[in-house]
């Protein structure tokens, strides 16, 4: 049954962002993204993984400029 | 200043899931994940990207079994 | 307790490769990678996902040359 | 020293972008990114891979809006 | 010729898992995944890369719960 | 209009490589990859992100051998 199949869906989500969030923020983020996947993509929570890649500012560039330099310029 | 830094934050999110969602589902999903990032990770929406990788069932395995075979066995 | 923690371990694996493998090859690959994770990283199969990203030759470069061109030159 | 460099030398690069570039564009892109890695990260080209993930507009959101909708609004 | 093409095949594999494996475990894991790619996907080992992303438990969520909290609850 | 669409293009690039580059090298790398995307893929710099994943040698295998061991063997 198509519906049954859809329910088995088991995605994972990778968040790439700067380091520095608290555990409390991550806790809320993981819960909210999981809810988003359940509400809008028909996922079941059981096999749903969310992984956060925390990247330092010196490893992130935008518009050709390191984030470190963006902060320093401010 | 923390506030200034938080404003510059510019993450992206990659969703790996089976193919088959409608555009309407994706529309809702992208909006909800973006809201999660704003609410819980202090992001500004402007530079926030969400990318969906849709994978066919024959390219996804769990517990050592292709998703295609999980469906066939049912 | 280490054993208890090891049991909860729930990784996923992404394989990036050229398109063109048969379902039978993928079936064997997913099983073998899962076994590798169980044998060498102490994982339990239940939450272990393997995702295959099949990429066309025109989207893959090595040594600065598109794979399409490598094949054509042969 | 070449030996020293070779030790440092095997990165890969993943480009996530919208679908629609020509093979000629990809050819130039792969070459230019490879040159960037050689010039600035001390890589040797031999084991340097560049993979392009082409994503359709309906699988890409920015600021909470699908790229499909951005185009339609224009 | 299929054989010729297969020889040029040059994939890479990314393993996302919790931090905490020993070097010995990683050594065995990398060897076993490489063997899996050779045996089942027709790859040659020369250009085959395996990268391990070690993620801390506070950056990994399942079923909407941080892995840190899962461990604490135990 | 193709031109209009091209302007909206907003890719991101992930570089996976061994740890150990200086900030100066990363600065140059981010700028050069951004230029490559502008010159060859018709991107505008504004929404172009480059993220560097620095991986330790004990988390990188080639040809089935950990990079740590390659260095030791030398």
CSV table of C-alpha atoms in Angstrom, one decimal:
chain,number,residue,atom,x,y,z
A,1,UNK,CA,0.0,0.0,0.0
A,2,UNK,CA,1.5,3.3,-1.0
A,3,UNK,CA,0.6,5.0,2.3
A,4,UNK,CA,2.3,2.3,4.2
A,5,UNK,CA,5.4,2.7,2.1
A,6,UNK,CA,5.5,6.3,2.6
A,7,UNK,CA,5.4,5.9,6.3
A,8,UNK,CA,8.6,3.8,6.3
A,9,UNK,CA,10.5,6.7,4.9
A,10,UNK,CA,13.8,7.2,6.9
A,11,UNK,CA,15.7,10.4,6.0
A,12,UNK,CA,18.5,12.2,7.6
A,13,UNK,CA,19.3,15.8,7.7
A,14,UNK,CA,22.7,17.5,7.9
A,15,UNK,CA,22.9,21.1,9.3
A,16,UNK,CA,26.1,22.9,8.4
A,17,UNK,CA,26.6,26.0,10.5
A,18,UNK,CA,29.1,28.0,12.5
A,19,UNK,CA,30.1,26.6,15.8
A,20,UNK,CA,28.9,28.2,19.0
A,21,UNK,CA,25.4,27.1,19.7
A,22,UNK,CA,24.5,25.9,23.2
A,23,UNK,CA,23.3,22.4,23.9
A,24,UNK,CA,19.9,23.9,24.7
A,25,UNK,CA,19.8,25.5,21.2
A,26,UNK,CA,20.8,22.3,19.5
A,27,UNK,CA,18.2,20.4,21.5
A,28,UNK,CA,15.5,22.7,20.3
A,29,UNK,CA,16.8,22.7,16.8
A,30,UNK,CA,16.8,18.9,16.5
A,31,UNK,CA,13.3,18.7,17.8
A,32,UNK,CA,12.0,21.4,15.5
A,33,UNK,CA,13.6,19.9,12.4
A,34,UNK,CA,12.3,16.5,13.3
A,35,UNK,CA,8.8,18.0,13.6
A,36,UNK,CA,9.2,19.7,10.2
A,37,UNK,CA,10.0,16.3,8.6
A,38,UNK,CA,7.0,14.6,10.2
A,39,UNK,CA,4.6,17.4,9.4
A,40,UNK,CA,5.6,18.1,5.8
A,41,UNK,CA,7.4,15.1,4.5
A,42,UNK,CA,5.3,12.3,6.0
A,43,UNK,CA,8.2,10.9,8.0
A,44,UNK,CA,8.1,8.7,11.1
A,45,UNK,CA,10.4,10.0,13.8
A,46,UNK,CA,11.9,6.6,14.6
A,47,UNK,CA,14.5,6.5,11.9
A,48,UNK,CA,15.0,10.2,11.5
A,49,UNK,CA,18.5,11.5,12.2
A,50,UNK,CA,19.7,15.1,12.4
A,51,UNK,CA,23.4,15.7,12.4
A,52,UNK,CA,24.9,19.1,13.1
A,53,UNK,CA,28.3,20.0,11.5
A,54,UNK,CA,29.8,22.8,13.5
A,55,UNK,CA,32.3,24.7,11.4
A,56,UNK,CA,34.7,27.3,12.7
A,57,UNK,CA,34.6,30.8,11.1
A,58,UNK,CA,38.0,30.3,9.5
A,59,UNK,CA,36.6,27.4,7.6
A,60,UNK,CA,33.6,29.2,6.1
A,61,UNK,CA,33.7,31.7,3.3
A,62,UNK,CA,30.9,33.7,1.8
A,63,UNK,CA,31.3,36.0,-1.3
A,64,UNK,CA,34.9,34.9,-1.4
A,65,UNK,CA,35.7,36.2,2.1
A,66,UNK,CA,36.4,34.1,5.2
A,67,UNK,CA,33.9,34.5,8.0
A,68,UNK,CA,36.8,35.3,10.3
A,69,UNK,CA,37.5,38.3,8.2
A,70,UNK,CA,33.9,39.4,8.1
A,71,UNK,CA,33.8,39.5,11.9
A,72,UNK,CA,37.1,41.3,12.1
A,73,UNK,CA,36.0,44.0,9.7
A,74,UNK,CA,32.9,44.7,11.6
B,1,UNK,CA,28.9,41.6,20.1
B,2,UNK,CA,26.9,38.3,20.1
B,3,UNK,CA,23.9,39.9,18.4
B,4,UNK,CA,26.0,41.1,15.5
B,5,UNK,CA,27.6,37.8,15.1
B,6,UNK,CA,24.3,36.0,15.2
B,7,UNK,CA,23.0,38.1,12.4
B,8,UNK,CA,25.8,37.1,10.1
B,9,UNK,CA,25.2,33.4,10.7
B,10,UNK,CA,24.6,31.6,7.4
B,11,UNK,CA,24.0,27.9,7.5
B,12,UNK,CA,22.8,25.4,5.0
B,13,UNK,CA,20.8,22.3,5.5
B,14,UNK,CA,20.8,19.2,3.4
B,15,UNK,CA,17.9,16.8,3.6
B,16,UNK,CA,18.6,13.2,2.3
B,17,UNK,CA,15.4,11.3,1.7
B,18,UNK,CA,13.5,9.0,-0.6
B,19,UNK,CA,12.1,10.6,-3.8
B,20,UNK,CA,8.4,11.1,-4.2
B,21,UNK,CA,7.4,14.1,-2.3
B,22,UNK,CA,5.2,16.7,-4.0
B,23,UNK,CA,6.3,20.2,-4.6
B,24,UNK,CA,3.7,21.3,-2.1
B,25,UNK,CA,5.3,19.1,0.6
B,26,UNK,CA,8.8,20.4,-0.3
B,27,UNK,CA,7.4,23.9,-0.1
B,28,UNK,CA,6.2,23.3,3.4
B,29,UNK,CA,9.3,21.4,4.4
B,30,UNK,CA,11.6,24.2,3.3
B,31,UNK,CA,9.6,26.8,5.2
B,32,UNK,CA,9.4,24.8,8.4
B,33,UNK,CA,13.1,23.9,8.5
B,34,UNK,CA,13.9,27.5,7.9
B,35,UNK,CA,11.7,28.5,10.8
B,36,UNK,CA,13.4,25.9,13.0
B,37,UNK,CA,16.8,27.5,12.2
B,38,UNK,CA,15.5,31.0,12.9
B,39,UNK,CA,13.8,30.0,16.2
B,40,UNK,CA,16.4,27.7,17.6
B,41,UNK,CA,19.8,28.6,16.1
B,42,UNK,CA,19.5,32.3,15.9
B,43,UNK,CA,19.8,32.4,12.1
B,44,UNK,CA,18.6,35.1,9.8
B,45,UNK,CA,16.6,33.7,6.8
B,46,UNK,CA,18.5,35.7,4.1
B,47,UNK,CA,21.4,33.4,3.7
B,48,UNK,CA,19.7,30.2,4.8
B,49,UNK,CA,19.7,27.4,2.2
B,50,UNK,CA,17.8,24.1,2.3
B,51,UNK,CA,18.7,21.5,-0.3
B,52,UNK,CA,16.8,18.3,-0.7
B,53,UNK,CA,18.6,15.2,-2.1
B,54,UNK,CA,16.0,12.9,-3.4
B,55,UNK,CA,17.3,9.3,-3.5
B,56,UNK,CA,15.6,6.4,-5.2
B,57,UNK,CA,14.8,3.3,-3.1
B,58,UNK,CA,17.4,1.2,-4.9
B,59,UNK,CA,20.1,3.6,-3.7
B,60,UNK,CA,19.1,3.5,0.0
B,61,UNK,CA,19.9,0.7,2.4
B,62,UNK,CA,19.0,0.1,6.0
B,63,UNK,CA,20.1,-2.7,8.2
B,64,UNK,CA,22.0,-4.0,5.2
B,65,UNK,CA,18.9,-4.3,3.0
B,66,UNK,CA,18.0,-2.1,0.0
B,67,UNK,CA,14.8,-0.1,0.5
B,68,UNK,CA,13.6,-1.6,-2.7
B,69,UNK,CA,13.8,-5.1,-1.2
B,70,UNK,CA,12.1,-3.9,2.0
B,71,UNK,CA,9.1,-2.9,-0.1
B,72,UNK,CA,9.1,-6.1,-2.1
B,73,UNK,CA,9.2,-8.3,0.9
B,74,UNK,CA,6.3,-6.6,2.6
C,1,UNK,CA,29.0,1.4,30.2
C,2,UNK,CA,30.9,1.2,26.9
C,3,UNK,CA,28.8,-1.8,25.6
C,4,UNK,CA,25.6,0.0,26.3
C,5,UNK,CA,26.8,3.1,24.4
C,6,UNK,CA,28.1,1.1,21.5
C,7,UNK,CA,24.7,-0.4,21.0
C,8,UNK,CA,23.1,2.9,20.6
C,9,UNK,CA,25.5,3.9,17.9
C,10,UNK,CA,23.7,4.9,14.7
C,11,UNK,CA,25.8,6.1,11.8
C,12,UNK,CA,25.1,6.6,8.2
C,13,UNK,CA,27.3,6.2,5.2
C,14,UNK,CA,27.2,8.1,1.9
C,15,UNK,CA,28.8,6.5,-1.2
C,16,UNK,CA,29.5,8.9,-4.0
C,17,UNK,CA,30.2,7.1,-7.2
C,18,UNK,CA,29.5,7.1,-10.9
C,19,UNK,CA,26.1,5.9,-12.1
C,20,UNK,CA,25.7,2.6,-13.7
C,21,UNK,CA,25.8,-0.2,-11.1
C,22,UNK,CA,23.1,-2.8,-11.2
C,23,UNK,CA,20.6,-3.3,-8.4
C,24,UNK,CA,22.3,-6.5,-7.6
C,25,UNK,CA,25.7,-4.7,-7.2
C,26,UNK,CA,24.0,-2.1,-4.9
C,27,UNK,CA,22.4,-4.9,-2.9
C,28,UNK,CA,25.8,-6.5,-2.3
C,29,UNK,CA,27.4,-3.2,-1.6
C,30,UNK,CA,24.9,-2.1,1.0
C,31,UNK,CA,25.2,-5.4,2.8
C,32,UNK,CA,29.0,-5.5,2.8
C,33,UNK,CA,29.3,-1.9,4.0
C,34,UNK,CA,26.8,-2.6,6.8
C,35,UNK,CA,28.8,-5.7,7.8
C,36,UNK,CA,32.0,-3.5,7.8
C,37,UNK,CA,30.3,-1.1,10.2
C,38,UNK,CA,29.1,-3.9,12.5
C,39,UNK,CA,32.5,-5.7,12.6
C,40,UNK,CA,34.8,-2.7,12.9
C,41,UNK,CA,32.9,0.2,14.4
C,42,UNK,CA,30.7,-1.7,16.9
C,43,UNK,CA,27.4,-0.6,15.2
C,44,UNK,CA,24.1,-2.3,15.4
C,45,UNK,CA,22.5,-2.7,12.0
C,46,UNK,CA,19.1,-1.4,13.0
C,47,UNK,CA,19.8,2.3,12.6
C,48,UNK,CA,22.5,2.0,10.0
C,49,UNK,CA,21.8,3.7,6.7
C,50,UNK,CA,23.8,3.5,3.5
C,51,UNK,CA,22.9,6.0,0.8
C,52,UNK,CA,24.4,5.9,-2.7
C,53,UNK,CA,24.7,9.1,-4.7
C,54,UNK,CA,25.1,8.1,-8.3
C,55,UNK,CA,26.8,10.9,-10.3
C,56,UNK,CA,27.0,11.1,-14.1
C,57,UNK,CA,30.4,11.2,-15.6
C,58,UNK,CA,29.9,14.8,-16.8
C,59,UNK,CA,29.5,15.8,-13.1
C,60,UNK,CA,32.7,14.2,-11.9
C,61,UNK,CA,36.2,15.6,-12.4
C,62,UNK,CA,39.6,14.1,-11.4
C,63,UNK,CA,42.9,15.9,-11.8
C,64,UNK,CA,41.0,18.8,-13.3
C,65,UNK,CA,39.5,16.7,-16.1
C,66,UNK,CA,35.8,15.7,-16.5
C,67,UNK,CA,35.3,11.9,-16.3
C,68,UNK,CA,33.4,12.2,-19.6
C,69,UNK,CA,36.6,13.4,-21.3
C,70,UNK,CA,38.7,10.7,-19.7
C,71,UNK,CA,36.4,8.1,-21.3
C,72,UNK,CA,36.3,9.8,-24.6
C,73,UNK,CA,40.1,10.1,-24.8
C,74,UNK,CA,40.7,6.4,-24.0
D,1,UNK,CA,59.3,19.2,-1.4
D,2,UNK,CA,57.2,17.0,-3.6
D,3,UNK,CA,57.2,14.1,-1.2
D,4,UNK,CA,56.0,16.3,1.6
D,5,UNK,CA,53.2,17.7,-0.6
D,6,UNK,CA,52.1,14.3,-1.8
D,7,UNK,CA,51.5,13.4,1.8
D,8,UNK,CA,49.2,16.4,2.1
D,9,UNK,CA,47.4,15.7,-1.1
D,10,UNK,CA,44.0,14.0,-1.4
D,11,UNK,CA,41.0,16.2,-1.0
D,12,UNK,CA,37.7,16.2,-2.7
D,13,UNK,CA,35.3,19.0,-3.4
D,14,UNK,CA,31.5,18.8,-3.7
D,15,UNK,CA,29.7,21.5,-5.5
D,16,UNK,CA,26.0,21.8,-4.8
D,17,UNK,CA,24.2,23.9,-7.4
D,18,UNK,CA,21.1,24.2,-9.6
D,19,UNK,CA,21.0,22.0,-12.6
D,20,UNK,CA,21.4,23.5,-16.0
D,21,UNK,CA,25.1,24.1,-16.7
D,22,UNK,CA,26.5,22.9,-20.0
D,23,UNK,CA,29.3,20.3,-20.2
D,24,UNK,CA,31.6,23.1,-21.3
D,25,UNK,CA,30.8,25.1,-18.1
D,26,UNK,CA,31.4,22.1,-16.0
D,27,UNK,CA,34.6,21.4,-17.8
D,28,UNK,CA,35.9,24.9,-17.0
D,29,UNK,CA,34.6,24.7,-13.4
D,30,UNK,CA,36.3,21.5,-12.6
D,31,UNK,CA,39.6,22.7,-14.0
D,32,UNK,CA,39.4,26.0,-12.2
D,33,UNK,CA,38.5,24.5,-8.8
D,34,UNK,CA,41.4,22.0,-9.2
D,35,UNK,CA,43.8,24.9,-9.9
D,36,UNK,CA,42.5,26.7,-6.8
D,37,UNK,CA,43.2,23.6,-4.7
D,38,UNK,CA,46.7,23.3,-6.2
D,39,UNK,CA,47.6,27.0,-5.8
D,40,UNK,CA,46.2,27.6,-2.4
D,41,UNK,CA,46.0,24.3,-0.5
D,42,UNK,CA,49.2,22.7,-1.7
D,43,UNK,CA,47.4,19.8,-3.3
D,44,UNK,CA,48.6,17.6,-6.1
D,45,UNK,CA,46.1,17.1,-8.9
D,46,UNK,CA,46.4,13.3,-9.1
D,47,UNK,CA,44.0,12.4,-6.3
D,48,UNK,CA,41.8,15.5,-6.5
D,49,UNK,CA,38.2,14.9,-7.1
D,50,UNK,CA,35.5,17.4,-7.9
D,51,UNK,CA,31.9,16.2,-7.8
D,52,UNK,CA,28.9,18.4,-8.9
D,53,UNK,CA,25.5,17.7,-7.4
D,54,UNK,CA,23.0,19.2,-9.7
D,55,UNK,CA,19.8,20.0,-7.9
D,56,UNK,CA,16.5,20.9,-9.4
D,57,UNK,CA,14.9,24.2,-8.4
D,58,UNK,CA,12.1,22.5,-6.7
D,59,UNK,CA,14.6,20.9,-4.3
D,60,UNK,CA,16.3,24.1,-3.3
D,61,UNK,CA,15.0,26.6,-0.8
D,62,UNK,CA,16.4,30.0,0.3
D,63,UNK,CA,15.0,32.2,2.9
D,64,UNK,CA,12.2,29.6,3.3
D,65,UNK,CA,11.1,29.8,-0.3
D,66,UNK,CA,11.5,27.2,-3.0
D,67,UNK,CA,13.7,28.3,-5.9
D,68,UNK,CA,10.8,27.3,-8.2
D,69,UNK,CA,8.7,29.9,-6.6
D,70,UNK,CA,11.4,32.6,-6.7
D,71,UNK,CA,11.6,32.1,-10.5
D,72,UNK,CA,7.8,32.1,-10.9
D,73,UNK,CA,7.5,35.4,-9.0
D,74,UNK,CA,10.0,37.2,-11.1
E,1,UNK,CA,34.3,-1.5,-22.9
E,2,UNK,CA,32.8,-2.1,-19.5
E,3,UNK,CA,35.9,-3.5,-18.0
E,4,UNK,CA,38.0,-0.4,-19.0
E,5,UNK,CA,35.4,1.9,-17.6
E,6,UNK,CA,35.1,0.0,-14.4
E,7,UNK,CA,38.8,0.3,-13.9
E,8,UNK,CA,38.6,4.1,-13.9
E,9,UNK,CA,35.9,4.2,-11.4
E,10,UNK,CA,36.9,6.5,-8.4
E,11,UNK,CA,34.4,6.8,-5.7
E,12,UNK,CA,34.6,8.2,-2.2
E,13,UNK,CA,32.7,7.2,0.9
E,14,UNK,CA,31.8,9.4,3.8
E,15,UNK,CA,31.0,7.8,7.2
E,16,UNK,CA,29.0,9.9,9.7
E,17,UNK,CA,29.2,8.5,13.2
E,18,UNK,CA,29.7,9.3,16.8
E,19,UNK,CA,33.2,10.1,17.9
E,20,UNK,CA,35.1,7.6,20.1
E,21,UNK,CA,36.4,4.8,17.9
E,22,UNK,CA,40.0,3.8,18.3
E,23,UNK,CA,42.5,4.2,15.5
E,24,UNK,CA,42.6,0.4,15.3
E,25,UNK,CA,38.8,0.3,14.7
E,26,UNK,CA,39.1,3.0,12.0
E,27,UNK,CA,41.9,1.1,10.4
E,28,UNK,CA,39.8,-2.0,10.1
E,29,UNK,CA,36.7,0.0,9.0
E,30,UNK,CA,38.5,1.7,6.2
E,31,UNK,CA,40.0,-1.5,4.9
E,32,UNK,CA,36.6,-3.3,5.1
E,33,UNK,CA,34.7,-0.6,3.3
E,34,UNK,CA,37.3,-0.4,0.6
E,35,UNK,CA,37.0,-4.2,0.2
E,36,UNK,CA,33.2,-3.8,-0.1
E,37,UNK,CA,33.6,-1.2,-2.9
E,38,UNK,CA,36.1,-3.5,-4.8
E,39,UNK,CA,34.0,-6.6,-4.4
E,40,UNK,CA,30.6,-5.2,-5.1
E,41,UNK,CA,31.0,-2.0,-7.1
E,42,UNK,CA,33.9,-3.0,-9.3
E,43,UNK,CA,36.1,-0.2,-8.0
E,44,UNK,CA,39.9,-0.2,-8.1
E,45,UNK,CA,41.4,0.7,-4.7
E,46,UNK,CA,43.8,3.3,-6.0
E,47,UNK,CA,41.5,6.3,-6.1
E,48,UNK,CA,39.1,5.1,-3.4
E,49,UNK,CA,38.8,7.4,-0.4
E,50,UNK,CA,37.0,6.8,2.8
E,51,UNK,CA,36.4,9.8,5.1
E,52,UNK,CA,35.1,9.5,8.7
E,53,UNK,CA,33.2,12.4,10.1
E,54,UNK,CA,33.2,12.0,13.9
E,55,UNK,CA,30.3,13.8,15.5
E,56,UNK,CA,29.9,14.5,19.2
E,57,UNK,CA,26.7,13.2,20.8
E,58,UNK,CA,25.5,16.7,21.4
E,59,UNK,CA,25.5,17.2,17.6
E,60,UNK,CA,23.4,14.2,16.8
E,61,UNK,CA,19.7,13.8,17.2
E,62,UNK,CA,17.4,10.8,16.6
E,63,UNK,CA,13.6,10.8,16.8
E,64,UNK,CA,13.9,14.5,17.8
E,65,UNK,CA,16.2,13.8,20.8
E,66,UNK,CA,19.9,14.7,21.2
E,67,UNK,CA,22.1,11.6,21.6
E,68,UNK,CA,23.5,13.3,24.7
E,69,UNK,CA,20.1,13.1,26.3
E,70,UNK,CA,19.6,9.5,25.2
E,71,UNK,CA,22.7,8.5,27.0
E,72,UNK,CA,21.9,10.5,30.1
E,73,UNK,CA,18.5,8.9,30.4
E,74,UNK,CA,19.8,5.4,30.2
F,1,UNK,CA,15.2,34.8,-19.2
F,2,UNK,CA,18.3,32.8,-18.8
F,3,UNK,CA,20.4,35.7,-17.6
F,4,UNK,CA,17.9,36.6,-14.9
F,5,UNK,CA,17.9,33.0,-13.7
F,6,UNK,CA,21.6,32.7,-13.7
F,7,UNK,CA,21.9,35.7,-11.5
F,8,UNK,CA,19.8,34.1,-8.8
F,9,UNK,CA,22.0,31.0,-8.7
F,10,UNK,CA,23.2,30.3,-5.2
F,11,UNK,CA,25.4,27.3,-4.8
F,12,UNK,CA,27.6,26.1,-2.0
F,13,UNK,CA,30.8,24.2,-2.1
F,14,UNK,CA,32.2,21.8,0.4
F,15,UNK,CA,35.9,21.0,0.5
F,16,UNK,CA,36.9,17.9,2.3
F,17,UNK,CA,40.6,17.8,3.1
F,18,UNK,CA,43.2,17.0,5.7
F,19,UNK,CA,43.6,19.5,8.5
F,20,UNK,CA,46.6,21.7,8.7
F,21,UNK,CA,46.2,24.6,6.3
F,22,UNK,CA,46.9,28.1,7.5
F,23,UNK,CA,44.3,30.8,7.7
F,24,UNK,CA,46.1,32.5,4.9
F,25,UNK,CA,45.8,29.4,2.7
F,26,UNK,CA,42.1,29.1,3.4
F,27,UNK,CA,41.6,32.7,2.6
F,28,UNK,CA,43.2,32.3,-0.8
F,29,UNK,CA,41.4,29.0,-1.4
F,30,UNK,CA,37.9,30.5,-0.6
F,31,UNK,CA,38.6,33.4,-2.9
F,32,UNK,CA,39.8,31.3,-5.8
F,33,UNK,CA,37.0,28.8,-5.6
F,34,UNK,CA,34.5,31.6,-5.5
F,35,UNK,CA,36.1,33.1,-8.6
F,36,UNK,CA,35.9,29.7,-10.3
F,37,UNK,CA,32.2,29.6,-9.6
F,38,UNK,CA,31.7,33.1,-10.9
F,39,UNK,CA,33.8,32.6,-14.1
F,40,UNK,CA,32.6,29.1,-15.1
F,41,UNK,CA,29.2,28.5,-13.5
F,42,UNK,CA,27.7,32.0,-13.9
F,43,UNK,CA,27.2,32.5,-10.2
F,44,UNK,CA,26.9,35.7,-8.3
F,45,UNK,CA,29.2,35.9,-5.3
F,46,UNK,CA,26.6,37.2,-2.9
F,47,UNK,CA,25.0,33.8,-1.9
F,48,UNK,CA,28.0,31.7,-2.6
F,49,UNK,CA,29.3,29.7,0.4
F,50,UNK,CA,32.5,27.7,0.6
F,51,UNK,CA,32.8,25.4,3.6
F,52,UNK,CA,36.0,23.5,4.5
F,53,UNK,CA,35.8,20.3,6.4
F,54,UNK,CA,39.2,19.6,7.9
F,55,UNK,CA,39.7,16.0,8.7
F,56,UNK,CA,42.5,14.5,10.8
F,57,UNK,CA,44.7,11.9,9.1
F,58,UNK,CA,43.3,9.1,11.3
F,59,UNK,CA,39.9,9.7,9.8
F,60,UNK,CA,40.9,9.5,6.2
F,61,UNK,CA,41.7,6.3,4.2
F,62,UNK,CA,42.9,5.8,0.7
F,63,UNK,CA,43.3,2.5,-1.0
F,64,UNK,CA,42.2,0.9,2.2
F,65,UNK,CA,44.9,2.4,4.3
F,66,UNK,CA,44.6,5.2,6.9
F,67,UNK,CA,46.4,8.3,6.1
F,68,UNK,CA,48.1,8.1,9.4
F,69,UNK,CA,49.7,4.8,8.4
F,70,UNK,CA,50.7,6.2,5.0
F,71,UNK,CA,52.7,8.9,6.8
F,72,UNK,CA,54.2,6.4,9.3
F,73,UNK,CA,55.3,4.1,6.6
F,74,UNK,CA,57.2,6.7,4.6
